XYZ file of C-alpha atoms in Angstrom:
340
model
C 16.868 111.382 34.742
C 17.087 111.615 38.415
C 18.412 108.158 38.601
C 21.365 109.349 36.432
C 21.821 112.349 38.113
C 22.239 110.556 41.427
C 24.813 107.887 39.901
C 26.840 110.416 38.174
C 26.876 112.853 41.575
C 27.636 109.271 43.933
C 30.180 108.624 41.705
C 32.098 111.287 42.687
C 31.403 110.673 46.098
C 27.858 112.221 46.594
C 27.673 115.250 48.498
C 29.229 116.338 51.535
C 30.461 112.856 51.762
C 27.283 111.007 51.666
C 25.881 109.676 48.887
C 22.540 110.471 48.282
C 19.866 107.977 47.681
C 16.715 108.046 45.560
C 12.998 107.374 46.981
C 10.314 106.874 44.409
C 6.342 107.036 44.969
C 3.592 106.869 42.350
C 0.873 109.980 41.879
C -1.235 107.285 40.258
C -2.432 110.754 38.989
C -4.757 111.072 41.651
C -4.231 114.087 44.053
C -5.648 111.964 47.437
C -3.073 108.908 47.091
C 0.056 112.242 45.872
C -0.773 113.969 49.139
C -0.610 110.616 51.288
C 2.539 109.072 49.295
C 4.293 112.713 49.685
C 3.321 112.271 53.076
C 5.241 109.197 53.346
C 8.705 110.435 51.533
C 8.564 113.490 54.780
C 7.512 111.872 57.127
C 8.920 108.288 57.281
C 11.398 108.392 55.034
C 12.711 111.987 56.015
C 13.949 113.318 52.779
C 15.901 116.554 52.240
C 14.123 118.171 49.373
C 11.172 116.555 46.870
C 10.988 116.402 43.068
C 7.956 115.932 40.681
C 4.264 116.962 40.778
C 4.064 116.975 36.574
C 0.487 118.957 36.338
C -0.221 121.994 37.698
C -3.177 120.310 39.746
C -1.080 118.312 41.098
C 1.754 120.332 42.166
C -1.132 122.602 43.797
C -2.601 119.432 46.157
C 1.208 118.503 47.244
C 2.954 121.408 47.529
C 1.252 122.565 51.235
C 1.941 119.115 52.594
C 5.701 119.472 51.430
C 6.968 122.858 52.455
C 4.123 124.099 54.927
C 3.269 121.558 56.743
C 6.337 119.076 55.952
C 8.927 121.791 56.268
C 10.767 120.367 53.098
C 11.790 122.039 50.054
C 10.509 121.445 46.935
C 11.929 121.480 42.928
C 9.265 121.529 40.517
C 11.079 119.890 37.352
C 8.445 120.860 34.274
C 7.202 123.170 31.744
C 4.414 124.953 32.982
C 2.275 127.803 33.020
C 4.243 129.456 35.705
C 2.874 132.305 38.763
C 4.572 129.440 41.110
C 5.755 132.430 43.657
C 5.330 130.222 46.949
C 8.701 130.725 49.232
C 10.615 127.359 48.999
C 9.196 125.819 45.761
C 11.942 126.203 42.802
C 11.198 125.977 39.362
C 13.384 123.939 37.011
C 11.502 123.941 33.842
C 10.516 126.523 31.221
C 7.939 129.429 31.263
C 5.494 130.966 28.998
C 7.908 133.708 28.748
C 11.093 131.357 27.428
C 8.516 129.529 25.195
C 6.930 132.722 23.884
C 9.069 135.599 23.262
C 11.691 134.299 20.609
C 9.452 131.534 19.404
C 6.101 133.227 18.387
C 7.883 136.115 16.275
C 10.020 133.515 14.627
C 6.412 131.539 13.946
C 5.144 134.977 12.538
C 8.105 135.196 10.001
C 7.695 131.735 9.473
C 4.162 130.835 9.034
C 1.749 134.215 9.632
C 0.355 136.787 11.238
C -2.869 135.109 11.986
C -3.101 132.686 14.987
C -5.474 129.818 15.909
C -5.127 128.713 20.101
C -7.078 125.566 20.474
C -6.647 123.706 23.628
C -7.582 121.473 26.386
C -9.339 122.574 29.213
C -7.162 123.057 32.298
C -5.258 125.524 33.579
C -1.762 125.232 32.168
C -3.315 126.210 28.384
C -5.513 128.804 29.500
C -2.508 130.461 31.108
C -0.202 129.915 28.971
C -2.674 131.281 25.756
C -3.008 134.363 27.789
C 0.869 134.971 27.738
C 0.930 133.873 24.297
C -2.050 135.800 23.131
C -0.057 139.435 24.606
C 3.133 137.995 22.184
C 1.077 137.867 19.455
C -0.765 140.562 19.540
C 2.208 142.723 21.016
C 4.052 141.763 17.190
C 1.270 142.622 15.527
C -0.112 139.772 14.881
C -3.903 138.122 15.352
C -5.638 135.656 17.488
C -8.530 134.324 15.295
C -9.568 132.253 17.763
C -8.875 130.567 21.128
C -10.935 127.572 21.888
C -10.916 125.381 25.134
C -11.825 121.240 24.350
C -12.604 118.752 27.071
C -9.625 116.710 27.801
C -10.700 112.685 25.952
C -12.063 114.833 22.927
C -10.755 113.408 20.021
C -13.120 114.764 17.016
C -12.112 118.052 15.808
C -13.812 117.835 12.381
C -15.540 121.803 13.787
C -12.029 122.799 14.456
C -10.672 122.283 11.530
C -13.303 123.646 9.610
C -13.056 126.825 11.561
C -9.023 126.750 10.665
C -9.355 126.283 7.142
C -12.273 128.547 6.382
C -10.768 131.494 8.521
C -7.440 131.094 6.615
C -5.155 131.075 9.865
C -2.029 130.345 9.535
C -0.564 129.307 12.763
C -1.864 126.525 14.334
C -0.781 127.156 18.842
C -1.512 124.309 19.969
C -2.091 123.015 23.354
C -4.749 120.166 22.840
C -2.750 117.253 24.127
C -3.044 113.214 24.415
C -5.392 111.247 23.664
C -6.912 114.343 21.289
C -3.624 115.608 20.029
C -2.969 112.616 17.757
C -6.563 112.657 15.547
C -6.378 116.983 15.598
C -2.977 116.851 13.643
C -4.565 113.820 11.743
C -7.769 115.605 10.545
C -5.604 119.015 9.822
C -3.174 117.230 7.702
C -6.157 115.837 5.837
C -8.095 118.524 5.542
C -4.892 120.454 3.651
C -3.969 123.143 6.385
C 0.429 122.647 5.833
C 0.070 121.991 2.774
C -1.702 125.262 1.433
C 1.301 126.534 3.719
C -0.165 126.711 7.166
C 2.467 126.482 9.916
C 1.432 123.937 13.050
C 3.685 124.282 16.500
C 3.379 123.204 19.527
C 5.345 123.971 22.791
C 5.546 120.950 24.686
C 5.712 118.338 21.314
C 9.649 116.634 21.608
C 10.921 113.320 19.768
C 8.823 111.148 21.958
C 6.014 112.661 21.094
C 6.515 113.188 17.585
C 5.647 109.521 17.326
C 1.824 109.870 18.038
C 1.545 110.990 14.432
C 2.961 109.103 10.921
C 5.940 112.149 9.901
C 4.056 113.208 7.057
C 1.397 114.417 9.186
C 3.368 116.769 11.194
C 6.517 117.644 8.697
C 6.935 120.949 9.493
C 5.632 121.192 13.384
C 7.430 123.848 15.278
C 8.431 123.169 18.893
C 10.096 125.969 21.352
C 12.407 123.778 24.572
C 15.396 123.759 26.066
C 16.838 121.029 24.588
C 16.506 118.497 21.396
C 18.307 116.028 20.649
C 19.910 117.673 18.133
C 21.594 120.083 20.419
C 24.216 117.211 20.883
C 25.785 117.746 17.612
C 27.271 121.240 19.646
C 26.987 121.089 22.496
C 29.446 118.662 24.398
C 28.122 118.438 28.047
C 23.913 117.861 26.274
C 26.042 114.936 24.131
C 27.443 113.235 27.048
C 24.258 113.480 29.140
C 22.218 111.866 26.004
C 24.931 108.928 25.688
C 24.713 107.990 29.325
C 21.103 108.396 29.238
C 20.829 105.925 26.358
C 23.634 103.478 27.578
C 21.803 102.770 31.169
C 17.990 103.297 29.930
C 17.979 101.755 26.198
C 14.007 101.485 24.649
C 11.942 102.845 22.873
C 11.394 106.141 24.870
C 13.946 108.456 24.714
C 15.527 110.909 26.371
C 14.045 114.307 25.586
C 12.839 117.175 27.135
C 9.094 116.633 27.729
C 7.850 114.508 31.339
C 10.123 116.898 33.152
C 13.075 114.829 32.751
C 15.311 117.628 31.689
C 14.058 120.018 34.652
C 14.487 117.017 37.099
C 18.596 116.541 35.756
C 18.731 120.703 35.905
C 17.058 120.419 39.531
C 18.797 118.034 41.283
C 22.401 119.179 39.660
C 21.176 122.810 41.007
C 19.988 121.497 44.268
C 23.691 119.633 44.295
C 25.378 123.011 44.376
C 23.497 124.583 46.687
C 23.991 121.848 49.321
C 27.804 122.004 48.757
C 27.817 126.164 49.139
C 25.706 125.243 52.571
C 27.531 122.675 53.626
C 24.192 121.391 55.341
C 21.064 119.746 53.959
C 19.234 122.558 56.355
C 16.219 123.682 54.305
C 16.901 127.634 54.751
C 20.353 127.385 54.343
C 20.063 125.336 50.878
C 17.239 127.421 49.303
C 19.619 130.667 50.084
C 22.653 129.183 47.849
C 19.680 127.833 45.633
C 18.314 131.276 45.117
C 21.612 131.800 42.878
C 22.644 128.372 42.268
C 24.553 127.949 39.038
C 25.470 124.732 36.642
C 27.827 124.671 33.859
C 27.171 121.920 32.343
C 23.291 120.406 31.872
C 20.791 119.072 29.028
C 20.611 122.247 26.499
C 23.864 123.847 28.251
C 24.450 125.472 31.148
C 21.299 127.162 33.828
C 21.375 129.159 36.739
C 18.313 130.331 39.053
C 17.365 134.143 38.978
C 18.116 135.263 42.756
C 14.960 136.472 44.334
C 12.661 134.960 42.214
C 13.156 130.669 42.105
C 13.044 129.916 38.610
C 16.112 129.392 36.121
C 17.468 130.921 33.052
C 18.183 128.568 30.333
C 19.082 128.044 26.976
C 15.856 127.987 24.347
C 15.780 126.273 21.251
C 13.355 126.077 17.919
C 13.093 123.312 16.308
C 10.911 121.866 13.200
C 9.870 118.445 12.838
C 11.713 116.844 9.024
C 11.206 112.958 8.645
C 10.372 111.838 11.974
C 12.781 113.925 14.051
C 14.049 117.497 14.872
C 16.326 119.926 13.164
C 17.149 122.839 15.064
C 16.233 126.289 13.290
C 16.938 128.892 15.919
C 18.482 129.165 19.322
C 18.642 131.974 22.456
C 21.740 133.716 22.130
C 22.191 133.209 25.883
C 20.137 132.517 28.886
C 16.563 133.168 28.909
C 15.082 135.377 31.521
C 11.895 133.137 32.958
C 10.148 136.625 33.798
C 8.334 134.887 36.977
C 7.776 136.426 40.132
């Protein structure tokens, strides 16, 4: 995504009459070789501002080498658990708070009253379960359980049983890869939608749909800012999604998971607050980014909260049918991110 963002901004003559160009450095999702490759982008190749990080961990090791030490700013493009409050570091992607606060009262209507949290062990669940835990009970609802799983755990035959025999019947997932695929595997078996139990999960989009046969997870409910589906009405999401799939045909899709739709949101943000500078200067673009505004962007338009450097954007529910998405609800507007 931020290889279409930059082709689509050169093409209409880059910013401030320079077109901007694109360096890319691995994580190999290990903090040491982030922090030295980060290192690199600053400090030989003297970029203006730096995308990416994915985990929490690992936005934690980089971010004092990027806008401490390397005076740079930096756009953090994913879903996460959010309490990011460090001056210069933007937020692109949703929080607990856009995930949680339509989403779980819909899953109440729409599944129960009585909730099930098991996760992986690492910060972004146990953060995000303690926002979600306050929705839940804050509706009235109850937290049965809330269970934390080492990350390569992929037998959750004690789980289940502790679903099934406690009759919950929401399912919050945040167990992810490789354990995510054999949970939903051994739930489906066990009978846990079909006796009506309602699964969801907030970071599960098309790509990830495919870890399990559809029959396995007909019915998952997923809270983003943007699903494919959204094309069907929303014009600027449609032409976005045909680009995307003209220059970067596969099997992998575009879709809102990997950060790709906060990287698009970030760098088109980032874009307007360089042109309202008039200088790639790092305080002078993160004051026009502190209200930056887009009108156009994957799920609609988005626009930072001034004061606080993290963006409202459009929500979506969504419930997994045959294999892909159809889109049940929707935020009437922009979503407050409630963060710092």
């Amino acid at each position: 995504m931020a290889k279409l963002a930059m082709k689509e901004i050169n093409a209409k003559g880059g910013i401030l009459g320079r077109p901007i160009e694109l360096y890319i450095e691995d994580t190999a999702s290990a903090e040491a070789t982030a922090v030295a490759n980060v290192r690199k982008l600053i400090q030989r190749d003297k970029v203006d501002v730096v995308f990416g990080g994915i985990t929490s961990s690992m936005r934690n090791a980089i971010k004092d080498v990027i806008v401490t030490r390397g005076r740079t700013l930096y756009i953090y493009p994913q879903l996460y658990e959010g309490k990011e409050c460090t001056p210069y570091i933007f937020c692109t992607g949703p929080t607990p708070a856009q995930q949680c606060d339509e989403f779980i009262p819909w899953l109440m209507k729409n599944g129960g009253k009585r909730f099930a949290l098991p996760s992986a062990n690492y910060v972004w669940p146990h953060v995000l379960n303690q926002y979600a835990r306050k929705v839940i009970e804050g509706n009235g609802g109850e937290v049965i359980f809330e269970e934390y799983y080492p990350l390569d755990q992929v037998e959750y035959s004690a789980t289940v049983n502790k679903i099934m025999t406690n009759k919950v019947d929401v399912v919050f997932n945040t167990v992810i890869p490789p354990g995510v695929g054999p949970f939903f595997k051994q739930l489906y078996e066990a009978g846990f939608t079909k006796r009506g139990g309602r699964l969801s999960c907030v970071y599960y989009d098309e790509n990830t749909l495919n870890i399990n046969a559809p029959h396995e997870i007909e019915g998952l409910a997923s809270c983003l800012d943007y699903f494919r589906a959204v094309t069907k009405d929303e014009p600027g999401s449609a032409r976005i999604q045909a680009e995307y799939d003209k220059q970067f045909p596969g099997n992998i899709v575009f879709a809102a998971g990997s950060a790709a739709t906060g990287m698009y949101r970030g760098l088109r943000l980032w874009e307007a607050a360089v042109k309202e500078a008039r200088s790639v200067d790092r305080d002078a673009v993160a004051k026009a980014l502190d209200h930056a505004k887009i009108s156009e962007g994957p799920g609609g338009p988005a626009e930072m909260v001034p004061g606080k450097r993290h963006c409202k954007m459009r929500m979506y529910t969504a419930v997994a049918k045959q294999g892909t998405y159809d889109i049940v609800a929707r935020s009437k507007g922009l979503v407050d991110p409630k963060e710092c």
